[in-house]
mmCIF file of C-alpha atoms and ligand atoms in Angstrom:
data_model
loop_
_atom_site.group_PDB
_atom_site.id
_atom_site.type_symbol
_atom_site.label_atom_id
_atom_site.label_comp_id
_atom_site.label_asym_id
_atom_site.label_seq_id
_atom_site.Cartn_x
_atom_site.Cartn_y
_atom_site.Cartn_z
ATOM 1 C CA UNK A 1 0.000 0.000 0.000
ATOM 2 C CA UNK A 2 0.929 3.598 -0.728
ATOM 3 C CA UNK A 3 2.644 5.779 1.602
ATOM 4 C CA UNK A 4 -0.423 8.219 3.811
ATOM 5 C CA UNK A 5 -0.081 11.659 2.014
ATOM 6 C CA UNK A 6 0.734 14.426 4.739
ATOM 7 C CA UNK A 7 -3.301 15.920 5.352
ATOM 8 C CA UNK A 8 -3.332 18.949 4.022
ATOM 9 C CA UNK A 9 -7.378 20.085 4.855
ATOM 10 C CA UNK A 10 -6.295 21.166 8.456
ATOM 11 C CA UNK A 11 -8.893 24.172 9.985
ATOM 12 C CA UNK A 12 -7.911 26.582 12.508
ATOM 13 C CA UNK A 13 -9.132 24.559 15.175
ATOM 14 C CA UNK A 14 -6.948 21.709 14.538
ATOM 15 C CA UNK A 15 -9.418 19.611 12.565
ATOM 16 C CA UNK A 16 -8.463 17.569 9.377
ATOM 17 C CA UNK A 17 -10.624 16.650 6.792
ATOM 18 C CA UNK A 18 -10.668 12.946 6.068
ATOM 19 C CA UNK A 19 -13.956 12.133 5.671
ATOM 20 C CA UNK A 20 -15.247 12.905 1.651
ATOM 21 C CA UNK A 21 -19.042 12.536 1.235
ATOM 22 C CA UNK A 22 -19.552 12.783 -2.177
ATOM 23 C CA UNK A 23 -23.058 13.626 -3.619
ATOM 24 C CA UNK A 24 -23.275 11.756 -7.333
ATOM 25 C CA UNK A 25 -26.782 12.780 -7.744
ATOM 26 C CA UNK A 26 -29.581 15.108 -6.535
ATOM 27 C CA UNK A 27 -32.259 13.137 -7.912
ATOM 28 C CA UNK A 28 -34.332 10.912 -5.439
ATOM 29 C CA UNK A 29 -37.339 8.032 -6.341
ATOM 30 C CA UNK A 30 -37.922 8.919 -2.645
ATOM 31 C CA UNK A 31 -39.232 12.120 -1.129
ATOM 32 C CA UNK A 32 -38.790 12.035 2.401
ATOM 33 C CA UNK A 33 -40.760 15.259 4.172
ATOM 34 C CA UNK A 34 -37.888 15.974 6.574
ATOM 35 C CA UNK A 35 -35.669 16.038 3.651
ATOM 36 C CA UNK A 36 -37.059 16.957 0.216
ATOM 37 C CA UNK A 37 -40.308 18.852 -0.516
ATOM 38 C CA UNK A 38 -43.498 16.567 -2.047
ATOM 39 C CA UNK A 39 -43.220 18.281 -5.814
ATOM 40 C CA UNK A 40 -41.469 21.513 -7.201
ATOM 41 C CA UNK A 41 -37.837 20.537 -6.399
ATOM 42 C CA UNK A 42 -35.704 21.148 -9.879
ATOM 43 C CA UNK A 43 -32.757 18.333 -10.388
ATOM 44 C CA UNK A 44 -29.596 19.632 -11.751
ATOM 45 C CA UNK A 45 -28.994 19.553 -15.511
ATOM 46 C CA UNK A 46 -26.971 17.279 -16.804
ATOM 47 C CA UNK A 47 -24.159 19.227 -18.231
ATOM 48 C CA UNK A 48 -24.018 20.820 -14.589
ATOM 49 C CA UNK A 49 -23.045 17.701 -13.255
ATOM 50 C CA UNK A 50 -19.690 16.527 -12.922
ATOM 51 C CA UNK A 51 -18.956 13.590 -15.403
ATOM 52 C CA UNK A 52 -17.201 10.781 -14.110
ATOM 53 C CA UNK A 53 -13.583 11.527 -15.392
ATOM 54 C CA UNK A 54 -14.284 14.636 -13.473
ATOM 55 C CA UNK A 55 -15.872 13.071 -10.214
ATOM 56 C CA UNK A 56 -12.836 10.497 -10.358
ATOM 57 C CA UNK A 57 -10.394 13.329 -11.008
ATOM 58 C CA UNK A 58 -11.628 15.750 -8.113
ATOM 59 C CA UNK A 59 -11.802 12.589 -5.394
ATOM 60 C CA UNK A 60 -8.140 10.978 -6.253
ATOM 61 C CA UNK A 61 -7.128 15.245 -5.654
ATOM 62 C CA UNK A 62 -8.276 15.151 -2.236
ATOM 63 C CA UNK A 63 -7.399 11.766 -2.141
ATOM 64 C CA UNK A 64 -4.042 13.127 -2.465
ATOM 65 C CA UNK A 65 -4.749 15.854 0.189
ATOM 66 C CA UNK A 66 -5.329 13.318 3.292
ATOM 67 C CA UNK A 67 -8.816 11.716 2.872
ATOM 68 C CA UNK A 68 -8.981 8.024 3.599
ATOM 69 C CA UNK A 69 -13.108 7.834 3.384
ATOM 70 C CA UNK A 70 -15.422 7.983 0.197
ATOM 71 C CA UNK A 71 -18.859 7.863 1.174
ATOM 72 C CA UNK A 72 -21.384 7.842 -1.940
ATOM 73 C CA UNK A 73 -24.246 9.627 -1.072
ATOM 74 C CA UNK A 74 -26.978 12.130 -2.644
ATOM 75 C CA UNK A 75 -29.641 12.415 -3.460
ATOM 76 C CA UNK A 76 -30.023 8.704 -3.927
ATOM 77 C CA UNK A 77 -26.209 7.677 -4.907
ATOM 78 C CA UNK A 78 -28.186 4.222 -6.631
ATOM 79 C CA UNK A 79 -29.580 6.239 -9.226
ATOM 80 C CA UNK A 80 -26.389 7.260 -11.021
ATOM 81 C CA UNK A 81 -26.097 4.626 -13.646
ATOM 82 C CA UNK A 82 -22.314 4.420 -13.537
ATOM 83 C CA UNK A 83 -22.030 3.971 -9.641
ATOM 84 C CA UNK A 84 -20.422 0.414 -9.948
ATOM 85 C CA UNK A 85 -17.790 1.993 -12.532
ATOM 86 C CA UNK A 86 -16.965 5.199 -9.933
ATOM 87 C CA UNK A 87 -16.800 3.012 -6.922
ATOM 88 C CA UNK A 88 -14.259 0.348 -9.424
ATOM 89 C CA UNK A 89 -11.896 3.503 -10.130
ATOM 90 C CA UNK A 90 -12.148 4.710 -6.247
ATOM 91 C CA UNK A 91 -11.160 1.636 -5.174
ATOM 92 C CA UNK A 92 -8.099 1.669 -7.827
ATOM 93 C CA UNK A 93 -6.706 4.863 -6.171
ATOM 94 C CA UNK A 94 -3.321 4.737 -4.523
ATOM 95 C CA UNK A 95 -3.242 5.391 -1.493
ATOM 96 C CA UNK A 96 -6.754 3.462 -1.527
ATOM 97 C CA UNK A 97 -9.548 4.473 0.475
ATOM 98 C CA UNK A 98 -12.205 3.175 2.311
ATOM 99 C CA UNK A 99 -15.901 3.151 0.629
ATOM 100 C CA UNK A 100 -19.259 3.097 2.272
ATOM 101 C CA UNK A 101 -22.477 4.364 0.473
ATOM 102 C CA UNK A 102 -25.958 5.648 2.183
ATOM 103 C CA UNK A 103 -28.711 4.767 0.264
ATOM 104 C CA UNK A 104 -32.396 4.858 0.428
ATOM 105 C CA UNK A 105 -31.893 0.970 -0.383
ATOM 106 C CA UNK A 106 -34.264 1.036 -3.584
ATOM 107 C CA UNK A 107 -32.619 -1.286 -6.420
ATOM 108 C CA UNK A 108 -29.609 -2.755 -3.943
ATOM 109 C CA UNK A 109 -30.769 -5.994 -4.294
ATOM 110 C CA UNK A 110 -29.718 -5.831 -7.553
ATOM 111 C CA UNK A 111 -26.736 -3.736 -7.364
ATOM 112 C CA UNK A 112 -25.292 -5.030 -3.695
ATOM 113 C CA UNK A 113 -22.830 -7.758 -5.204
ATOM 114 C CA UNK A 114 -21.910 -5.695 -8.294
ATOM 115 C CA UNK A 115 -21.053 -2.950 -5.849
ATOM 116 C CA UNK A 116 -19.514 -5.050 -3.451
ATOM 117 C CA UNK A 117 -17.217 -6.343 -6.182
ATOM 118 C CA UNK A 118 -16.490 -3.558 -7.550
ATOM 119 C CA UNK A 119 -14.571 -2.454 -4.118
ATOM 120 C CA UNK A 120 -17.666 -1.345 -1.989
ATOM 121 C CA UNK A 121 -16.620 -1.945 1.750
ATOM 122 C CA UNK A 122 -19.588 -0.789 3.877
ATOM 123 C CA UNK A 123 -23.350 0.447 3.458
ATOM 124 C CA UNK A 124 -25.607 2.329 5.505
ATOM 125 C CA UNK A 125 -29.335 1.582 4.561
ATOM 126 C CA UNK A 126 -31.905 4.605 5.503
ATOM 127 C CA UNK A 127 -34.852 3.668 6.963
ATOM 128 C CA UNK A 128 -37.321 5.610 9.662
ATOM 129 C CA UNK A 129 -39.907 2.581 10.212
ATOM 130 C CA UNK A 130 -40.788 -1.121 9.558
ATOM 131 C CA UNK A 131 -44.745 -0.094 10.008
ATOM 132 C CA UNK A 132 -45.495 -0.138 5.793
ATOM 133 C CA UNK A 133 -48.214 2.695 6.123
ATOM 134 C CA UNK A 134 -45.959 5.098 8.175
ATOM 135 C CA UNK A 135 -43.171 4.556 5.409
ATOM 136 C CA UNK A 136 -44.989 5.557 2.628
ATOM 137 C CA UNK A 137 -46.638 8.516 4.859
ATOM 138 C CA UNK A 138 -42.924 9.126 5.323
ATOM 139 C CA UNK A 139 -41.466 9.072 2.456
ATOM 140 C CA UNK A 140 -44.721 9.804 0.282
ATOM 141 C CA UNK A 141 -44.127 6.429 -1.878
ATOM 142 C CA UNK A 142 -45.372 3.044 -1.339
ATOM 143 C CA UNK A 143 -41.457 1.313 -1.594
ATOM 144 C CA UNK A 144 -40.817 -0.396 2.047
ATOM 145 C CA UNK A 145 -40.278 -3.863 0.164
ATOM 146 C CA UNK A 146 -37.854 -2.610 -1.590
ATOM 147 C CA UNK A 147 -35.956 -1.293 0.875
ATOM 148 C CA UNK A 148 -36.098 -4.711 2.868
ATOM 149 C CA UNK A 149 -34.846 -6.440 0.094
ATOM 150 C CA UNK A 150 -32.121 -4.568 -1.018
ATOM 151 C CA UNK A 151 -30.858 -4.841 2.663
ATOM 152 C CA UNK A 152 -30.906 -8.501 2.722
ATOM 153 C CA UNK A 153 -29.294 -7.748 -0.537
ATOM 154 C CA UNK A 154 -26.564 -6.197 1.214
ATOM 155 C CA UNK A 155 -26.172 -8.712 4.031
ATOM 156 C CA UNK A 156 -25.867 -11.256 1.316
ATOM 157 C CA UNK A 157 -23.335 -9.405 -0.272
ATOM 158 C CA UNK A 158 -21.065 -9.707 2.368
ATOM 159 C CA UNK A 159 -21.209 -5.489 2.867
ATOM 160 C CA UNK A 160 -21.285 -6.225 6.503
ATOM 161 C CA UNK A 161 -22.291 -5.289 9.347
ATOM 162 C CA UNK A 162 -25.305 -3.191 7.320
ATOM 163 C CA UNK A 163 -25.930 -0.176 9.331
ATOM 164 C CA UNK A 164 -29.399 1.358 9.229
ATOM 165 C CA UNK A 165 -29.975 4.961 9.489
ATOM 166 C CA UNK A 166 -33.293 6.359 10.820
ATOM 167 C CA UNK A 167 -34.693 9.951 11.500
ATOM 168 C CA UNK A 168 -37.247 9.574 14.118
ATOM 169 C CA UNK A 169 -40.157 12.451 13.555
ATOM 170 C CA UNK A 170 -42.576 13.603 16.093
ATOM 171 C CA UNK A 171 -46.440 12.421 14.831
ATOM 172 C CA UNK A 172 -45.314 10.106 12.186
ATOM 173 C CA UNK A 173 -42.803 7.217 13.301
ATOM 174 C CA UNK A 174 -41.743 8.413 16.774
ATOM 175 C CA UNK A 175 -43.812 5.338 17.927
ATOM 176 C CA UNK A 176 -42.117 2.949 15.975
ATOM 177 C CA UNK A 177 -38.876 2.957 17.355
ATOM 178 C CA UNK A 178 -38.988 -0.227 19.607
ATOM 179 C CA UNK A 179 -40.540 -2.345 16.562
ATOM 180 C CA UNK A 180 -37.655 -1.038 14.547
ATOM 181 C CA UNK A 181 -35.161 -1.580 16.719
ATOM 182 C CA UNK A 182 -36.331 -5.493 17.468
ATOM 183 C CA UNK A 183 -36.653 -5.828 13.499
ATOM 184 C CA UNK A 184 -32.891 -4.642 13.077
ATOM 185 C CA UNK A 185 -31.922 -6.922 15.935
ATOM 186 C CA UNK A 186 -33.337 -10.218 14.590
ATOM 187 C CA UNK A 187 -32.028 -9.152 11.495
ATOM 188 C CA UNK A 188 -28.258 -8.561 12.289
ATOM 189 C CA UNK A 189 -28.616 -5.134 11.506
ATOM 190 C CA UNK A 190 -26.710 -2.370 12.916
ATOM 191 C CA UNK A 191 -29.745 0.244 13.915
ATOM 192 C CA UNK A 192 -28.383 4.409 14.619
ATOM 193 C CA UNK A 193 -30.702 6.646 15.040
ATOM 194 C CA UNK A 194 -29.754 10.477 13.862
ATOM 195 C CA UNK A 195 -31.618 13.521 15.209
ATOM 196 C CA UNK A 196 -33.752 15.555 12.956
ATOM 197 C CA UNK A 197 -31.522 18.577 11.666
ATOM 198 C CA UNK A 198 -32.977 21.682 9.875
ATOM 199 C CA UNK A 199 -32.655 20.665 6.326
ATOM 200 C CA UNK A 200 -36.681 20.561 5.088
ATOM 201 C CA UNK A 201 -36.345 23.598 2.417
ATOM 202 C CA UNK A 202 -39.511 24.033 3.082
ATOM 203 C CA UNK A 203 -40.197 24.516 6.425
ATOM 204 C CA UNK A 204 -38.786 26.692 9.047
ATOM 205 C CA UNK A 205 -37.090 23.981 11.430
ATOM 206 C CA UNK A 206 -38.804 23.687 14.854
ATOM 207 C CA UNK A 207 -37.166 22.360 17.522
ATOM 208 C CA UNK A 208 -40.279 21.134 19.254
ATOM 209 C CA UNK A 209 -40.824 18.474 16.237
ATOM 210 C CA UNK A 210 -37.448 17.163 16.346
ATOM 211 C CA UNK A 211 -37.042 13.853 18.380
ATOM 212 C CA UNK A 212 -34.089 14.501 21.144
ATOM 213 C CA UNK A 213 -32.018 11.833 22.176
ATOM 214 C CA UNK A 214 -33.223 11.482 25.266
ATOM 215 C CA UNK A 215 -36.315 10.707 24.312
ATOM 216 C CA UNK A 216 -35.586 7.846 22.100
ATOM 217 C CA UNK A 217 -33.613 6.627 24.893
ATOM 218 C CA UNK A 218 -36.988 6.818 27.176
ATOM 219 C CA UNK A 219 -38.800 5.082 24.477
ATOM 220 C CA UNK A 220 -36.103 2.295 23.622
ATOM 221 C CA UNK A 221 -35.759 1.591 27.780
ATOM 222 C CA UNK A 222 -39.198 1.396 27.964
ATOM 223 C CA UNK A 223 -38.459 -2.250 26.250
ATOM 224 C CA UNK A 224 -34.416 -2.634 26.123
ATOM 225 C CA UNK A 225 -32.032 -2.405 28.832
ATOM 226 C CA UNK A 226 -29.252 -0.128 27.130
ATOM 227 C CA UNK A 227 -25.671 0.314 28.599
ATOM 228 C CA UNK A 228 -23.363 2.757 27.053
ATOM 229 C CA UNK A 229 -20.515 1.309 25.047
ATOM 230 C CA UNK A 230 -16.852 2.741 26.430
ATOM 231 C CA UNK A 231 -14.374 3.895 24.234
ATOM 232 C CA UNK A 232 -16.648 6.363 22.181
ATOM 233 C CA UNK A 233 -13.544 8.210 21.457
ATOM 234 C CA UNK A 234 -15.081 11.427 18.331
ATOM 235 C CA UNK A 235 -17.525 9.002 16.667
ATOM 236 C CA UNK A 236 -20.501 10.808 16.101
ATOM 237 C CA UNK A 237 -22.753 7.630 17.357
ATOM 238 C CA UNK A 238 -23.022 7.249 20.884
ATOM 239 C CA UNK A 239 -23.225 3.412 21.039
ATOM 240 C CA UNK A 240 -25.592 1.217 23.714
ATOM 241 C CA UNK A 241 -25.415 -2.142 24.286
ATOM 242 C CA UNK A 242 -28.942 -3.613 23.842
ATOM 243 C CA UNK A 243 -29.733 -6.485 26.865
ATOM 244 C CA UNK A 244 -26.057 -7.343 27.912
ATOM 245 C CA UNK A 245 -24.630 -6.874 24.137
ATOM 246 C CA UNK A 246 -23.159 -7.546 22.234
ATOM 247 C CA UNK A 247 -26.045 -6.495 19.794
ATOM 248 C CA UNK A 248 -25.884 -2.108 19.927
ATOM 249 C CA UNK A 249 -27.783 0.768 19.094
ATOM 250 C CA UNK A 250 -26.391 3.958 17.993
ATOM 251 C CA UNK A 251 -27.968 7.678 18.571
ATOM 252 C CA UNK A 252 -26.246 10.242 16.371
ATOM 253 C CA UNK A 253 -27.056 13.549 18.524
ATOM 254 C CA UNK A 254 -25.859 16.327 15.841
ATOM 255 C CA UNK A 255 -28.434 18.505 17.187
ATOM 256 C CA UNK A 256 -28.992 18.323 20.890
ATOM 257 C CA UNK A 257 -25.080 17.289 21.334
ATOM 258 C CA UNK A 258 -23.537 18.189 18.639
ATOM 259 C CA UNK A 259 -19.989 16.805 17.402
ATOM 260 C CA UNK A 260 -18.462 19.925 15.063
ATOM 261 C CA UNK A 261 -15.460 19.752 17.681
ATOM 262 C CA UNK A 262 -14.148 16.527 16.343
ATOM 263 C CA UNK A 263 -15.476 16.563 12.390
ATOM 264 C CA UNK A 264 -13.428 15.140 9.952
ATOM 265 C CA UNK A 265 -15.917 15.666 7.201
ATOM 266 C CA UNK A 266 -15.680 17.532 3.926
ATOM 267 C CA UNK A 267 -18.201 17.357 1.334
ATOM 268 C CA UNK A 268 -18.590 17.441 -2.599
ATOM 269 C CA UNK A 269 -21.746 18.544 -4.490
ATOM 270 C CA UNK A 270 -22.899 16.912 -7.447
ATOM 271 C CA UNK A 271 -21.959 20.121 -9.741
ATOM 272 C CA UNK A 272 -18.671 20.607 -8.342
ATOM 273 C CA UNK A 273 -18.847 22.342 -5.334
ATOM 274 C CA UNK A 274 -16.834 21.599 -2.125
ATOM 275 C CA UNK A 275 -18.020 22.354 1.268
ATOM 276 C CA UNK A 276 -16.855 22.044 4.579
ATOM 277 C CA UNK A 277 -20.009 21.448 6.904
ATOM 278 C CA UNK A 278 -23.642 20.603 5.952
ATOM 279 C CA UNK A 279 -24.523 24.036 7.298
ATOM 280 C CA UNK A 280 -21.784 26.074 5.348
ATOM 281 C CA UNK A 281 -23.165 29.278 3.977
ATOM 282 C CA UNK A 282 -20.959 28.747 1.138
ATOM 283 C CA UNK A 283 -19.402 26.808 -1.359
ATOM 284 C CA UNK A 284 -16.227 26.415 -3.508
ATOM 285 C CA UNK A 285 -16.958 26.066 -6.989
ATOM 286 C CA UNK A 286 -14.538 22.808 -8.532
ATOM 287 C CA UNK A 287 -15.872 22.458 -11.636
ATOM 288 C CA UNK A 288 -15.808 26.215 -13.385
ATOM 289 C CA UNK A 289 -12.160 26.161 -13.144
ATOM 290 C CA UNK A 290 -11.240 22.522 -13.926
ATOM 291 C CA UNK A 291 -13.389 23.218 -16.924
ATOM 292 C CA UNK A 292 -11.172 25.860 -17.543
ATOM 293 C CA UNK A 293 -8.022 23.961 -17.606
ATOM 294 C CA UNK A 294 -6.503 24.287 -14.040
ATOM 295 C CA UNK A 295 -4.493 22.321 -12.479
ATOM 296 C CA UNK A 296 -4.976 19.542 -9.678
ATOM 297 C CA UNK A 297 -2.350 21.966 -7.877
ATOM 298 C CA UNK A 298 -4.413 24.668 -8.722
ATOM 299 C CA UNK A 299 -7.724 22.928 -7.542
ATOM 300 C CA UNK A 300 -6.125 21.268 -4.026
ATOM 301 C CA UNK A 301 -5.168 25.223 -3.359
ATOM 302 C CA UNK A 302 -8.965 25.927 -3.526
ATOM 303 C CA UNK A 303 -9.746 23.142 -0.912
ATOM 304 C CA UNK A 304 -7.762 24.084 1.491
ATOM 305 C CA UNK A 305 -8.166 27.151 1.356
ATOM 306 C CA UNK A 306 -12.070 26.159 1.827
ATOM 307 C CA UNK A 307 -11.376 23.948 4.320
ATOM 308 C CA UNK A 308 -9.095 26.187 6.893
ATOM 309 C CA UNK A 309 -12.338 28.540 6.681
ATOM 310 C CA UNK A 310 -14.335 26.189 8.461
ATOM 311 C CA UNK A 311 -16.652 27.255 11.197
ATOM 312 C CA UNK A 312 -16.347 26.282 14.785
ATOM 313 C CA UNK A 313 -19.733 24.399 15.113
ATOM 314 C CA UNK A 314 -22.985 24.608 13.081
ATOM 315 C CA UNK A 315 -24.775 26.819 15.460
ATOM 316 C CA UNK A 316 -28.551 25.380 15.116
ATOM 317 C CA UNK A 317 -28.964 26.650 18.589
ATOM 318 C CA UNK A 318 -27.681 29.740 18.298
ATOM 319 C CA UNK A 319 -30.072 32.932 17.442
ATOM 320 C CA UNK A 320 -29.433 34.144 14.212
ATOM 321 C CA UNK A 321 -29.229 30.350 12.878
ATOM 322 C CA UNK A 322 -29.478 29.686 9.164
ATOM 323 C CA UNK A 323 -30.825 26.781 6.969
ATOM 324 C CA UNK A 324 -28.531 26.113 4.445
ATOM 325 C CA UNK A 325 -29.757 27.610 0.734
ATOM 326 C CA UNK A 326 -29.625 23.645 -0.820
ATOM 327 C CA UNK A 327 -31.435 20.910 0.467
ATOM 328 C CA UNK A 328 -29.721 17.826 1.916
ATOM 329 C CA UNK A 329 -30.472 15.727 -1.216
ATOM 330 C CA UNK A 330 -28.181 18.525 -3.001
ATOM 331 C CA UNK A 331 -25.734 18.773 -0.957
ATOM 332 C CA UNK A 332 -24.987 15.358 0.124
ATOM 333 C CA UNK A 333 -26.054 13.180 3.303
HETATM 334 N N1 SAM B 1 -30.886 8.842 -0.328
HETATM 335 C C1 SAM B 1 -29.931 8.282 0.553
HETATM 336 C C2 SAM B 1 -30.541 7.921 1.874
HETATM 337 O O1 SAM B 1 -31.678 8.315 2.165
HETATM 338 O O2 SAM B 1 -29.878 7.209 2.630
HETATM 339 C C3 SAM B 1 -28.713 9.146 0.769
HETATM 340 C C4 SAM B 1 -28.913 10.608 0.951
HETATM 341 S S1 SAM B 1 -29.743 11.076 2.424
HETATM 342 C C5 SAM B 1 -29.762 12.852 2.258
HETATM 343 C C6 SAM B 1 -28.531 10.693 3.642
HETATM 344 C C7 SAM B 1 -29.020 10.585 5.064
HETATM 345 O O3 SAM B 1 -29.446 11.850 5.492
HETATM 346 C C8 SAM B 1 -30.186 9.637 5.270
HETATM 347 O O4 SAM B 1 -29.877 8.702 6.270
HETATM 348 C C9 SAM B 1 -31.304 10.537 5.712
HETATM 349 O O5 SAM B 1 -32.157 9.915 6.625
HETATM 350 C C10 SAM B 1 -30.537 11.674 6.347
HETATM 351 N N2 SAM B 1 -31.296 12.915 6.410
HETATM 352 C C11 SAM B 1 -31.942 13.563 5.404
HETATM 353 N N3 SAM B 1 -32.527 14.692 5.861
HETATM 354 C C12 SAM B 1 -32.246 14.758 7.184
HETATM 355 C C13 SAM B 1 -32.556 15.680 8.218
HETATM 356 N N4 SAM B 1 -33.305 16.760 7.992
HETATM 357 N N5 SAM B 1 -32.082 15.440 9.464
HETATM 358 C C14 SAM B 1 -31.330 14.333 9.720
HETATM 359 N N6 SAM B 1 -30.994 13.425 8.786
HETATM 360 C C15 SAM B 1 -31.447 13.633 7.542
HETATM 361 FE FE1 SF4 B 2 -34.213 10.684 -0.931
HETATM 362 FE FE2 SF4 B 2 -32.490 10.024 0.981
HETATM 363 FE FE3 SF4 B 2 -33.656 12.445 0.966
HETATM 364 FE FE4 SF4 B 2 -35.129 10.319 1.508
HETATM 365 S S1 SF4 B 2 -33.392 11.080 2.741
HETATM 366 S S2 SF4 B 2 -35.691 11.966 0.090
HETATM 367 S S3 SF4 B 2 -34.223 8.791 0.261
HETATM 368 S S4 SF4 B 2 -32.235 11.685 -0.517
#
């Protein structure tokens, strides 16, 4: 293996960027409601899209700068028809890094093994309940079979353990969360739950309707006896045994204990654009000037610039707080 490239996406506060989340698409056969609005979103043209010489090019670039993580993402990352191809010339790069994907799960029961041979090493599946009617309330389509098969897709695929992501939403799946849990269990899935953040472009975020960790806790121990798993170290997910272990839960407080101190995430857009949190105000546009002919020097002096700009922490709680002008499914989950 190649010789670790000396990071070069360092922050004022010490942090370094290793983490890439890569949006391939903004388009979604999904529309969750704490995530995209029901009709009247626009998907990116085409040509404003990054091809995937240019996707390849810009990743093996900060490649080069210190990241050791790809994470596909989007939109829904499935629905890019070259995926398998992207993930095959990610997994070529020298040094090589690791790949995980979050997905909605829609088509992974065909696309798991391809992926998986193609250099996939881990998958996070999203999904907020196992009660049918409250997923397509949800997500405003009638898919949850889907979803369950690609995951047993992915089990089968050997892209283990499969994590599952859900959002837990005051009203509309809050009371599913002990049925979920028990489904991931008997499964062998890996279940984290992540608080809602203010990403709906359509709605101002409320506090109130977000789902705290502490209350999933109450719910979960209403059933489970959960003990916290040592060693946390900066992982985002705080871990719990469930009933002795060595089965565990994750809760991914971003909002109500948020973990900006210790990110190690950078992100790229679909069209080119590099950010360096979720909640950035702005962007750094890749794509005009490697259009233009500039150099991977000239394009690595952009990022890190970028990246030493970062913010402190995302501020939801502060006054003054502001959504971020894209949606999530734009800018990359
Ligand atoms: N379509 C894929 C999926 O759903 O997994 C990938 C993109 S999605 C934007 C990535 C992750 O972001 C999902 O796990 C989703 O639940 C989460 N997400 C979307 N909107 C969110 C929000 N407002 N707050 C917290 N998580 C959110
Ligand atoms: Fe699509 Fe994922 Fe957003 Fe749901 S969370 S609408 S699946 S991008």
């Amino acid at each position: 293996m190649a010789d670790l490239p000396a990071p070069r996406l360092l922050d004022r506060f010490g942090r370094i960027g290793r983490d890439l989340r890569v949006s391939v698409t903004d388009r979604c056969n999904l529309r969750c409601s704490y995530c995209m609005p029901a009709e009247g979103l626009e998907w990116m043209a085409k040509p404003e899209m990054l091809t995937d010489d240019e996707l390849v090019r810009v990743i093996a670039m900060l490649v080069g700068l210190g990241v050791t993580s790809v994470r596909m993402t989007g939109g829904e990352p499935l629905l890019r028809r070259s995926l398998v191809d992207v993930v095959g010339r990610v997994a070529a790069l020298e040094p090589r890094p690791r790949i995980a994907m979050t997905t909605n799960g829609i088509g992974l029961d065909r696309l798991a093994a391809p992926l998986a041979a193609a250099g996939l090493d881990r998958v996070n599946v999203s999904l907020d309940t196992v009660v049918p009617e409250h997923f397509a309330r949800l997500t405003r389509r009638d898919r949850f079979q889907d979803v369950v098969a690609g995951l047993k897709a992915a089990a089968d695929a050997g892209l283990v353990p499969v994590k599952v992501n859900a959002v837990a939403m005051r009203g509309v799946n809050d009371t599913d969360v002990v049925e979920l849990l028990q489904w991931c269990l008997d499964r062998g899935y890996e279940l984290r739950f992540i608080e809602q953040m203010p990403l709906d472009p359509q709605h101002a975020w409320d506090r109130s309707a977000m789902v705290p960790q502490a209350e999933i806790l109450e719910r979960l121990g209403e059933r489970f006896r959960l003990t916290p798993v040592p060693g946390r170290g900066s992982a985002p997910a705080e871990l719990f045994h469930v009933d002795g272990g060595p089965q565990t839960v994750g809760i991914i407080a971003s909002v109500s204990a948020p973990f900006c101190g210790s990110c190690d995430r950078v992100r790229l857009t679909a069209d080119g654009q590099v950010r360096n949190c979720l909640f950035a105000r702005r962007e750094v546009d890749l794509r005009g000037p490697l259009r233009a002919g500039a150099s991977d020097d000239e394009l690595s002096d952009l990022v890190v610039a970028e990246m030493w700009a970062k913010a402190a922490g995302h501020g939801i709680d502060r006054p003054g707080f502001r959504q971020p002008d894209r949606p999530m499914s734009a800018i990359g989950g």
